[in-house]
Amino acid sequence: MQNSLVKTNEGKISKLPPQNIDAEEAILGAILTNPVCFNRVADMLNANSFYKPANKVIYESIVELFNKNQAIDIVTVSERLNEKDKLELVGGRAYINDLALNVTTTANIEYYAKIVQEKAIKRELINAGSQIVEMAYDNTTTEATLDNAEKLIFNIAQQKTS
């Protein structure tokens, strides 16, 4: 289990948003070693499903390659990231290689995608909750606040069902 407490610059302890980096890396590694795996998770995930910024950028590049009907592998993803001047930002070719090398199986990719999806939804709920608190303190009518809060939660629920 990953530690969910983190110390801030001010010395305060706060909670880390819900995430599972291991599952994120397992998904990316599975896709890099067996591109057909992308089809198994494409409907469940988008770049914002990933918590780690590097993983988000890598997944975006995979989606771009897929949309252009180009090959998806270590070389093509690295090259796409390099074209966008983001290869070093994600940890370089070494990180891409590590993702692929650390894959033990691609059989569980849907399970890992569900974990990542669930964590992303919880992060969205946290953000929506914060927005609802802010709306409750501003000068809008109670009815408008309720409508906006309902829309926020409904949009998150819709993502889950789709």
mmCIF file with all atom_site columns, C-alpha atoms in Angstrom:
data_model
loop_
_atom_site.group_PDB
_atom_site.id
_atom_site.type_symbol
_atom_site.label_atom_id
_atom_site.label_alt_id
_atom_site.label_comp_id
_atom_site.label_asym_id
_atom_site.label_entity_id
_atom_site.label_seq_id
_atom_site.pdbx_PDB_ins_code
_atom_site.Cartn_x
_atom_site.Cartn_y
_atom_site.Cartn_z
_atom_site.occupancy
_atom_site.B_iso_or_equiv
_atom_site.pdbx_formal_charge
_atom_site.auth_seq_id
_atom_site.auth_comp_id
_atom_site.auth_asym_id
_atom_site.auth_atom_id
_atom_site.pdbx_PDB_model_num
ATOM 1   C CA . MET A 1 1   ? 0.000   0.000   0.000   1.00 0.00 ? 1   MET A CA 1
ATOM 2   C CA . GLN A 1 2   ? 1.320   3.409   -0.922  1.00 0.00 ? 2   GLN A CA 1
ATOM 3   C CA . ASN A 1 3   ? 1.707   6.030   1.778   1.00 0.00 ? 3   ASN A CA 1
ATOM 4   C CA . SER A 1 4   ? -1.022  8.627   1.364   1.00 0.00 ? 4   SER A CA 1
ATOM 5   C CA . LEU A 1 5   ? 0.509   11.207  3.697   1.00 0.00 ? 5   LEU A CA 1
ATOM 6   C CA . VAL A 1 6   ? 2.989   13.759  2.415   1.00 0.00 ? 6   VAL A CA 1
ATOM 7   C CA . LYS A 1 7   ? 4.824   16.598  4.120   1.00 0.00 ? 7   LYS A CA 1
ATOM 8   C CA . THR A 1 8   ? 4.368   19.996  2.443   1.00 0.00 ? 8   THR A CA 1
ATOM 9   C CA . ASN A 1 9   ? 6.961   22.786  2.178   1.00 0.00 ? 9   ASN A CA 1
ATOM 10  C CA . GLU A 1 10  ? 5.353   24.479  5.160   1.00 0.00 ? 10  GLU A CA 1
ATOM 11  C CA . GLY A 1 11  ? 5.943   21.356  7.254   1.00 0.00 ? 11  GLY A CA 1
ATOM 12  C CA . LYS A 1 12  ? 2.269   20.428  7.308   1.00 0.00 ? 12  LYS A CA 1
ATOM 13  C CA . ILE A 1 13  ? 1.140   16.889  6.661   1.00 0.00 ? 13  ILE A CA 1
ATOM 14  C CA . SER A 1 14  ? -1.500  16.479  3.990   1.00 0.00 ? 14  SER A CA 1
ATOM 15  C CA . LYS A 1 15  ? -2.993  13.581  2.084   1.00 0.00 ? 15  LYS A CA 1
ATOM 16  C CA . LEU A 1 16  ? -1.766  12.553  -1.316  1.00 0.00 ? 16  LEU A CA 1
ATOM 17  C CA . PRO A 1 17  ? -4.568  12.355  -3.891  1.00 0.00 ? 17  PRO A CA 1
ATOM 18  C CA . PRO A 1 18  ? -5.780  8.841   -4.737  1.00 0.00 ? 18  PRO A CA 1
ATOM 19  C CA . GLN A 1 19  ? -3.433  7.168   -7.226  1.00 0.00 ? 19  GLN A CA 1
ATOM 20  C CA . ASN A 1 20  ? -1.651  3.922   -8.021  1.00 0.00 ? 20  ASN A CA 1
ATOM 21  C CA . ILE A 1 21  ? 1.591   4.517   -9.888  1.00 0.00 ? 21  ILE A CA 1
ATOM 22  C CA . ASP A 1 22  ? 2.342   0.785   -10.103 1.00 0.00 ? 22  ASP A CA 1
ATOM 23  C CA . ALA A 1 23  ? -0.915  0.171   -11.994 1.00 0.00 ? 23  ALA A CA 1
ATOM 24  C CA . GLU A 1 24  ? -0.240  3.151   -14.271 1.00 0.00 ? 24  GLU A CA 1
ATOM 25  C CA . GLU A 1 25  ? 3.213   1.830   -15.114 1.00 0.00 ? 25  GLU A CA 1
ATOM 26  C CA . ALA A 1 26  ? 1.882   -1.699  -15.639 1.00 0.00 ? 26  ALA A CA 1
ATOM 27  C CA . ILE A 1 27  ? -0.633  -0.369  -18.185 1.00 0.00 ? 27  ILE A CA 1
ATOM 28  C CA . LEU A 1 28  ? 1.942   1.632   -20.103 1.00 0.00 ? 28  LEU A CA 1
ATOM 29  C CA . GLY A 1 29  ? 4.447   -1.222  -20.056 1.00 0.00 ? 29  GLY A CA 1
ATOM 30  C CA . ALA A 1 30  ? 1.834   -3.685  -21.296 1.00 0.00 ? 30  ALA A CA 1
ATOM 31  C CA . ILE A 1 31  ? 0.916   -1.384  -24.185 1.00 0.00 ? 31  ILE A CA 1
ATOM 32  C CA . LEU A 1 32  ? 4.573   -0.861  -25.092 1.00 0.00 ? 32  LEU A CA 1
ATOM 33  C CA . THR A 1 33  ? 5.239   -4.602  -25.179 1.00 0.00 ? 33  THR A CA 1
ATOM 34  C CA . ASN A 1 34  ? 1.919   -5.610  -26.745 1.00 0.00 ? 34  ASN A CA 1
ATOM 35  C CA . PRO A 1 35  ? 0.179   -2.706  -28.534 1.00 0.00 ? 35  PRO A CA 1
ATOM 36  C CA . VAL A 1 36  ? -3.057  -4.697  -28.882 1.00 0.00 ? 36  VAL A CA 1
ATOM 37  C CA . CYS A 1 37  ? -3.460  -4.075  -25.156 1.00 0.00 ? 37  CYS A CA 1
ATOM 38  C CA . PHE A 1 38  ? -4.291  -0.456  -25.932 1.00 0.00 ? 38  PHE A CA 1
ATOM 39  C CA . ASN A 1 39  ? -7.587  -1.575  -27.460 1.00 0.00 ? 39  ASN A CA 1
ATOM 40  C CA . ARG A 1 40  ? -8.465  -3.318  -24.196 1.00 0.00 ? 40  ARG A CA 1
ATOM 41  C CA . VAL A 1 41  ? -8.183  -0.121  -22.107 1.00 0.00 ? 41  VAL A CA 1
ATOM 42  C CA . ALA A 1 42  ? -8.792  2.746   -24.558 1.00 0.00 ? 42  ALA A CA 1
ATOM 43  C CA . ASP A 1 43  ? -12.465 3.077   -23.611 1.00 0.00 ? 43  ASP A CA 1
ATOM 44  C CA . MET A 1 44  ? -11.694 3.087   -19.894 1.00 0.00 ? 44  MET A CA 1
ATOM 45  C CA . LEU A 1 45  ? -8.847  5.584   -19.747 1.00 0.00 ? 45  LEU A CA 1
ATOM 46  C CA . ASN A 1 46  ? -7.743  8.955   -20.998 1.00 0.00 ? 46  ASN A CA 1
ATOM 47  C CA . ALA A 1 47  ? -4.578  10.916  -20.274 1.00 0.00 ? 47  ALA A CA 1
ATOM 48  C CA . ASN A 1 48  ? -6.169  12.557  -17.219 1.00 0.00 ? 48  ASN A CA 1
ATOM 49  C CA . SER A 1 49  ? -6.767  9.132   -15.710 1.00 0.00 ? 49  SER A CA 1
ATOM 50  C CA . PHE A 1 50  ? -3.046  9.044   -14.945 1.00 0.00 ? 50  PHE A CA 1
ATOM 51  C CA . TYR A 1 51  ? -1.818  10.770  -11.809 1.00 0.00 ? 51  TYR A CA 1
ATOM 52  C CA . LYS A 1 52  ? 1.919   10.821  -12.526 1.00 0.00 ? 52  LYS A CA 1
ATOM 53  C CA . PRO A 1 53  ? 2.589   13.634  -15.027 1.00 0.00 ? 53  PRO A CA 1
ATOM 54  C CA . ALA A 1 54  ? 5.154   11.578  -16.973 1.00 0.00 ? 54  ALA A CA 1
ATOM 55  C CA . ASN A 1 55  ? 2.674   8.722   -17.370 1.00 0.00 ? 55  ASN A CA 1
ATOM 56  C CA . LYS A 1 56  ? 0.011   11.162  -18.529 1.00 0.00 ? 56  LYS A CA 1
ATOM 57  C CA . VAL A 1 57  ? 2.325   12.520  -21.246 1.00 0.00 ? 57  VAL A CA 1
ATOM 58  C CA . ILE A 1 58  ? 3.349   9.029   -22.355 1.00 0.00 ? 58  ILE A CA 1
ATOM 59  C CA . TYR A 1 59  ? -0.278  7.907   -22.617 1.00 0.00 ? 59  TYR A CA 1
ATOM 60  C CA . GLU A 1 60  ? -1.108  11.036  -24.662 1.00 0.00 ? 60  GLU A CA 1
ATOM 61  C CA . SER A 1 61  ? 1.655   10.088  -27.100 1.00 0.00 ? 61  SER A CA 1
ATOM 62  C CA . ILE A 1 62  ? 0.349   6.525   -27.342 1.00 0.00 ? 62  ILE A CA 1
ATOM 63  C CA . VAL A 1 63  ? -3.127  7.847   -28.150 1.00 0.00 ? 63  VAL A CA 1
ATOM 64  C CA . GLU A 1 64  ? -1.690  10.170  -30.802 1.00 0.00 ? 64  GLU A CA 1
ATOM 65  C CA . LEU A 1 65  ? 0.167   7.298   -32.453 1.00 0.00 ? 65  LEU A CA 1
ATOM 66  C CA . PHE A 1 66  ? -2.942  5.114   -32.322 1.00 0.00 ? 66  PHE A CA 1
ATOM 67  C CA . ASN A 1 67  ? -5.082  7.856   -33.882 1.00 0.00 ? 67  ASN A CA 1
ATOM 68  C CA . LYS A 1 68  ? -2.555  8.172   -36.726 1.00 0.00 ? 68  LYS A CA 1
ATOM 69  C CA . ASN A 1 69  ? -2.562  4.386   -37.259 1.00 0.00 ? 69  ASN A CA 1
ATOM 70  C CA . GLN A 1 70  ? 1.129   4.278   -36.420 1.00 0.00 ? 70  GLN A CA 1
ATOM 71  C CA . ALA A 1 71  ? 3.021   1.569   -34.600 1.00 0.00 ? 71  ALA A CA 1
ATOM 72  C CA . ILE A 1 72  ? 3.132   1.724   -30.824 1.00 0.00 ? 72  ILE A CA 1
ATOM 73  C CA . ASP A 1 73  ? 6.331   0.486   -29.232 1.00 0.00 ? 73  ASP A CA 1
ATOM 74  C CA . ILE A 1 74  ? 9.353   1.715   -27.298 1.00 0.00 ? 74  ILE A CA 1
ATOM 75  C CA . VAL A 1 75  ? 10.961  3.293   -30.358 1.00 0.00 ? 75  VAL A CA 1
ATOM 76  C CA . THR A 1 76  ? 7.884   5.031   -31.778 1.00 0.00 ? 76  THR A CA 1
ATOM 77  C CA . VAL A 1 77  ? 6.664   6.336   -28.430 1.00 0.00 ? 77  VAL A CA 1
ATOM 78  C CA . SER A 1 78  ? 10.149  7.604   -27.586 1.00 0.00 ? 78  SER A CA 1
ATOM 79  C CA . GLU A 1 79  ? 10.392  9.264   -30.983 1.00 0.00 ? 79  GLU A CA 1
ATOM 80  C CA . ARG A 1 80  ? 6.959   10.880  -30.619 1.00 0.00 ? 80  ARG A CA 1
ATOM 81  C CA . LEU A 1 81  ? 7.934   12.230  -27.200 1.00 0.00 ? 81  LEU A CA 1
ATOM 82  C CA . ASN A 1 82  ? 11.219  13.490  -28.640 1.00 0.00 ? 82  ASN A CA 1
ATOM 83  C CA . GLU A 1 83  ? 9.345   15.278  -31.463 1.00 0.00 ? 83  GLU A CA 1
ATOM 84  C CA . LYS A 1 84  ? 7.255   17.040  -28.841 1.00 0.00 ? 84  LYS A CA 1
ATOM 85  C CA . ASP A 1 85  ? 10.381  17.862  -26.760 1.00 0.00 ? 85  ASP A CA 1
ATOM 86  C CA . LYS A 1 86  ? 8.963   15.828  -23.879 1.00 0.00 ? 86  LYS A CA 1
ATOM 87  C CA . LEU A 1 87  ? 11.206  12.763  -23.863 1.00 0.00 ? 87  LEU A CA 1
ATOM 88  C CA . GLU A 1 88  ? 13.540  14.098  -21.178 1.00 0.00 ? 88  GLU A CA 1
ATOM 89  C CA . LEU A 1 89  ? 10.563  15.480  -19.246 1.00 0.00 ? 89  LEU A CA 1
ATOM 90  C CA . VAL A 1 90  ? 9.179   11.957  -18.767 1.00 0.00 ? 90  VAL A CA 1
ATOM 91  C CA . GLY A 1 91  ? 12.495  10.485  -17.690 1.00 0.00 ? 91  GLY A CA 1
ATOM 92  C CA . GLY A 1 92  ? 14.095  9.828   -21.061 1.00 0.00 ? 92  GLY A CA 1
ATOM 93  C CA . ARG A 1 93  ? 14.382  6.673   -23.075 1.00 0.00 ? 93  ARG A CA 1
ATOM 94  C CA . ALA A 1 94  ? 15.488  4.865   -19.912 1.00 0.00 ? 94  ALA A CA 1
ATOM 95  C CA . TYR A 1 95  ? 12.073  5.342   -18.275 1.00 0.00 ? 95  TYR A CA 1
ATOM 96  C CA . ILE A 1 96  ? 10.275  4.151   -21.419 1.00 0.00 ? 96  ILE A CA 1
ATOM 97  C CA . ASN A 1 97  ? 12.535  1.074   -21.525 1.00 0.00 ? 97  ASN A CA 1
ATOM 98  C CA . ASP A 1 98  ? 11.950  0.405   -17.826 1.00 0.00 ? 98  ASP A CA 1
ATOM 99  C CA . LEU A 1 99  ? 8.185   0.494   -18.331 1.00 0.00 ? 99  LEU A CA 1
ATOM 100 C CA . ALA A 1 100 ? 8.449   -2.224  -20.962 1.00 0.00 ? 100 ALA A CA 1
ATOM 101 C CA . LEU A 1 101 ? 11.058  -4.281  -19.116 1.00 0.00 ? 101 LEU A CA 1
ATOM 102 C CA . ASN A 1 102 ? 9.110   -4.358  -15.850 1.00 0.00 ? 102 ASN A CA 1
ATOM 103 C CA . VAL A 1 103 ? 5.994   -5.934  -17.369 1.00 0.00 ? 103 VAL A CA 1
ATOM 104 C CA . THR A 1 104 ? 5.350   -9.354  -15.881 1.00 0.00 ? 104 THR A CA 1
ATOM 105 C CA . THR A 1 105 ? 2.084   -9.998  -17.721 1.00 0.00 ? 105 THR A CA 1
ATOM 106 C CA . THR A 1 106 ? -0.337  -8.214  -20.007 1.00 0.00 ? 106 THR A CA 1
ATOM 107 C CA . ALA A 1 107 ? -3.211  -10.460 -18.941 1.00 0.00 ? 107 ALA A CA 1
ATOM 108 C CA . ASN A 1 108 ? -4.294  -8.163  -16.098 1.00 0.00 ? 108 ASN A CA 1
ATOM 109 C CA . ILE A 1 109 ? -4.310  -4.877  -17.998 1.00 0.00 ? 109 ILE A CA 1
ATOM 110 C CA . GLU A 1 110 ? -8.086  -4.399  -17.666 1.00 0.00 ? 110 GLU A CA 1
ATOM 111 C CA . TYR A 1 111 ? -7.819  -4.894  -13.906 1.00 0.00 ? 111 TYR A CA 1
ATOM 112 C CA . TYR A 1 112 ? -5.011  -2.308  -13.718 1.00 0.00 ? 112 TYR A CA 1
ATOM 113 C CA . ALA A 1 113 ? -7.040  0.073   -15.882 1.00 0.00 ? 113 ALA A CA 1
ATOM 114 C CA . LYS A 1 114 ? -9.990  -0.272  -13.516 1.00 0.00 ? 114 LYS A CA 1
ATOM 115 C CA . ILE A 1 115 ? -7.728  0.626   -10.582 1.00 0.00 ? 115 ILE A CA 1
ATOM 116 C CA . VAL A 1 116 ? -6.399  3.703   -12.409 1.00 0.00 ? 116 VAL A CA 1
ATOM 117 C CA . GLN A 1 117 ? -9.920  4.690   -13.473 1.00 0.00 ? 117 GLN A CA 1
ATOM 118 C CA . GLU A 1 118 ? -11.260 4.382   -9.917  1.00 0.00 ? 118 GLU A CA 1
ATOM 119 C CA . LYS A 1 119 ? -8.421  6.524   -8.528  1.00 0.00 ? 119 LYS A CA 1
ATOM 120 C CA . ALA A 1 120 ? -9.024  9.159   -11.216 1.00 0.00 ? 120 ALA A CA 1
ATOM 121 C CA . ILE A 1 121 ? -12.721 9.291   -10.355 1.00 0.00 ? 121 ILE A CA 1
ATOM 122 C CA . LYS A 1 122 ? -11.896 9.764   -6.677  1.00 0.00 ? 122 LYS A CA 1
ATOM 123 C CA . ARG A 1 123 ? -9.558  12.652  -7.588  1.00 0.00 ? 123 ARG A CA 1
ATOM 124 C CA . GLU A 1 124 ? -12.368 14.191  -9.643  1.00 0.00 ? 124 GLU A CA 1
ATOM 125 C CA . LEU A 1 125 ? -14.745 13.816  -6.704  1.00 0.00 ? 125 LEU A CA 1
ATOM 126 C CA . ILE A 1 126 ? -12.250 15.576  -4.442  1.00 0.00 ? 126 ILE A CA 1
ATOM 127 C CA . ASN A 1 127 ? -11.999 18.436  -6.951  1.00 0.00 ? 127 ASN A CA 1
ATOM 128 C CA . ALA A 1 128 ? -15.778 18.603  -7.317  1.00 0.00 ? 128 ALA A CA 1
ATOM 129 C CA . GLY A 1 129 ? -16.160 18.640  -3.536  1.00 0.00 ? 129 GLY A CA 1
ATOM 130 C CA . SER A 1 130 ? -13.766 21.570  -3.293  1.00 0.00 ? 130 SER A CA 1
ATOM 131 C CA . GLN A 1 131 ? -15.699 23.431  -5.987  1.00 0.00 ? 131 GLN A CA 1
ATOM 132 C CA . ILE A 1 132 ? -18.974 22.738  -4.207  1.00 0.00 ? 132 ILE A CA 1
ATOM 133 C CA . VAL A 1 133 ? -17.577 24.133  -0.956  1.00 0.00 ? 133 VAL A CA 1
ATOM 134 C CA . GLU A 1 134 ? -16.467 27.304  -2.790  1.00 0.00 ? 134 GLU A CA 1
ATOM 135 C CA . MET A 1 135 ? -19.883 27.642  -4.459  1.00 0.00 ? 135 MET A CA 1
ATOM 136 C CA . ALA A 1 136 ? -21.610 27.279  -1.095  1.00 0.00 ? 136 ALA A CA 1
ATOM 137 C CA . TYR A 1 137 ? -19.702 30.301  0.208   1.00 0.00 ? 137 TYR A CA 1
ATOM 138 C CA . ASP A 1 138 ? -20.283 32.643  -2.745  1.00 0.00 ? 138 ASP A CA 1
ATOM 139 C CA . ASN A 1 139 ? -23.303 34.848  -3.347  1.00 0.00 ? 139 ASN A CA 1
ATOM 140 C CA . THR A 1 140 ? -25.182 32.674  -5.840  1.00 0.00 ? 140 THR A CA 1
ATOM 141 C CA . THR A 1 141 ? -28.634 31.428  -4.975  1.00 0.00 ? 141 THR A CA 1
ATOM 142 C CA . THR A 1 142 ? -29.003 28.151  -3.147  1.00 0.00 ? 142 THR A CA 1
ATOM 143 C CA . GLU A 1 143 ? -30.888 26.729  -6.112  1.00 0.00 ? 143 GLU A CA 1
ATOM 144 C CA . ALA A 1 144 ? -28.071 27.649  -8.511  1.00 0.00 ? 144 ALA A CA 1
ATOM 145 C CA . THR A 1 145 ? -25.493 26.182  -6.130  1.00 0.00 ? 145 THR A CA 1
ATOM 146 C CA . LEU A 1 146 ? -27.455 22.926  -5.907  1.00 0.00 ? 146 LEU A CA 1
ATOM 147 C CA . ASP A 1 147 ? -27.847 22.786  -9.693  1.00 0.00 ? 147 ASP A CA 1
ATOM 148 C CA . ASN A 1 148 ? -24.130 23.336  -10.253 1.00 0.00 ? 148 ASN A CA 1
ATOM 149 C CA . ALA A 1 149 ? -23.184 20.785  -7.588  1.00 0.00 ? 149 ALA A CA 1
ATOM 150 C CA . GLU A 1 150 ? -25.538 18.256  -9.132  1.00 0.00 ? 150 GLU A CA 1
ATOM 151 C CA . LYS A 1 151 ? -24.031 18.838  -12.603 1.00 0.00 ? 151 LYS A CA 1
ATOM 152 C CA . LEU A 1 152 ? -20.505 18.328  -11.273 1.00 0.00 ? 152 LEU A CA 1
ATOM 153 C CA . ILE A 1 153 ? -21.377 15.022  -9.614  1.00 0.00 ? 153 ILE A CA 1
ATOM 154 C CA . PHE A 1 154 ? -23.539 13.890  -12.543 1.00 0.00 ? 154 PHE A CA 1
ATOM 155 C CA . ASN A 1 155 ? -20.680 14.489  -15.012 1.00 0.00 ? 155 ASN A CA 1
ATOM 156 C CA . ILE A 1 156 ? -18.369 12.352  -12.904 1.00 0.00 ? 156 ILE A CA 1
ATOM 157 C CA . ALA A 1 157 ? -20.992 9.615   -12.625 1.00 0.00 ? 157 ALA A CA 1
ATOM 158 C CA . GLN A 1 158 ? -21.480 9.697   -16.406 1.00 0.00 ? 158 GLN A CA 1
ATOM 159 C CA . GLN A 1 159 ? -17.784 9.093   -16.960 1.00 0.00 ? 159 GLN A CA 1
ATOM 160 C CA . LYS A 1 160 ? -17.974 6.054   -14.710 1.00 0.00 ? 160 LYS A CA 1
ATOM 161 C CA . THR A 1 161 ? -20.913 4.529   -16.572 1.00 0.00 ? 161 THR A CA 1
ATOM 162 C CA . SER A 1 162 ? -19.378 5.169   -19.975 1.00 0.00 ? 162 SER A CA 1
#
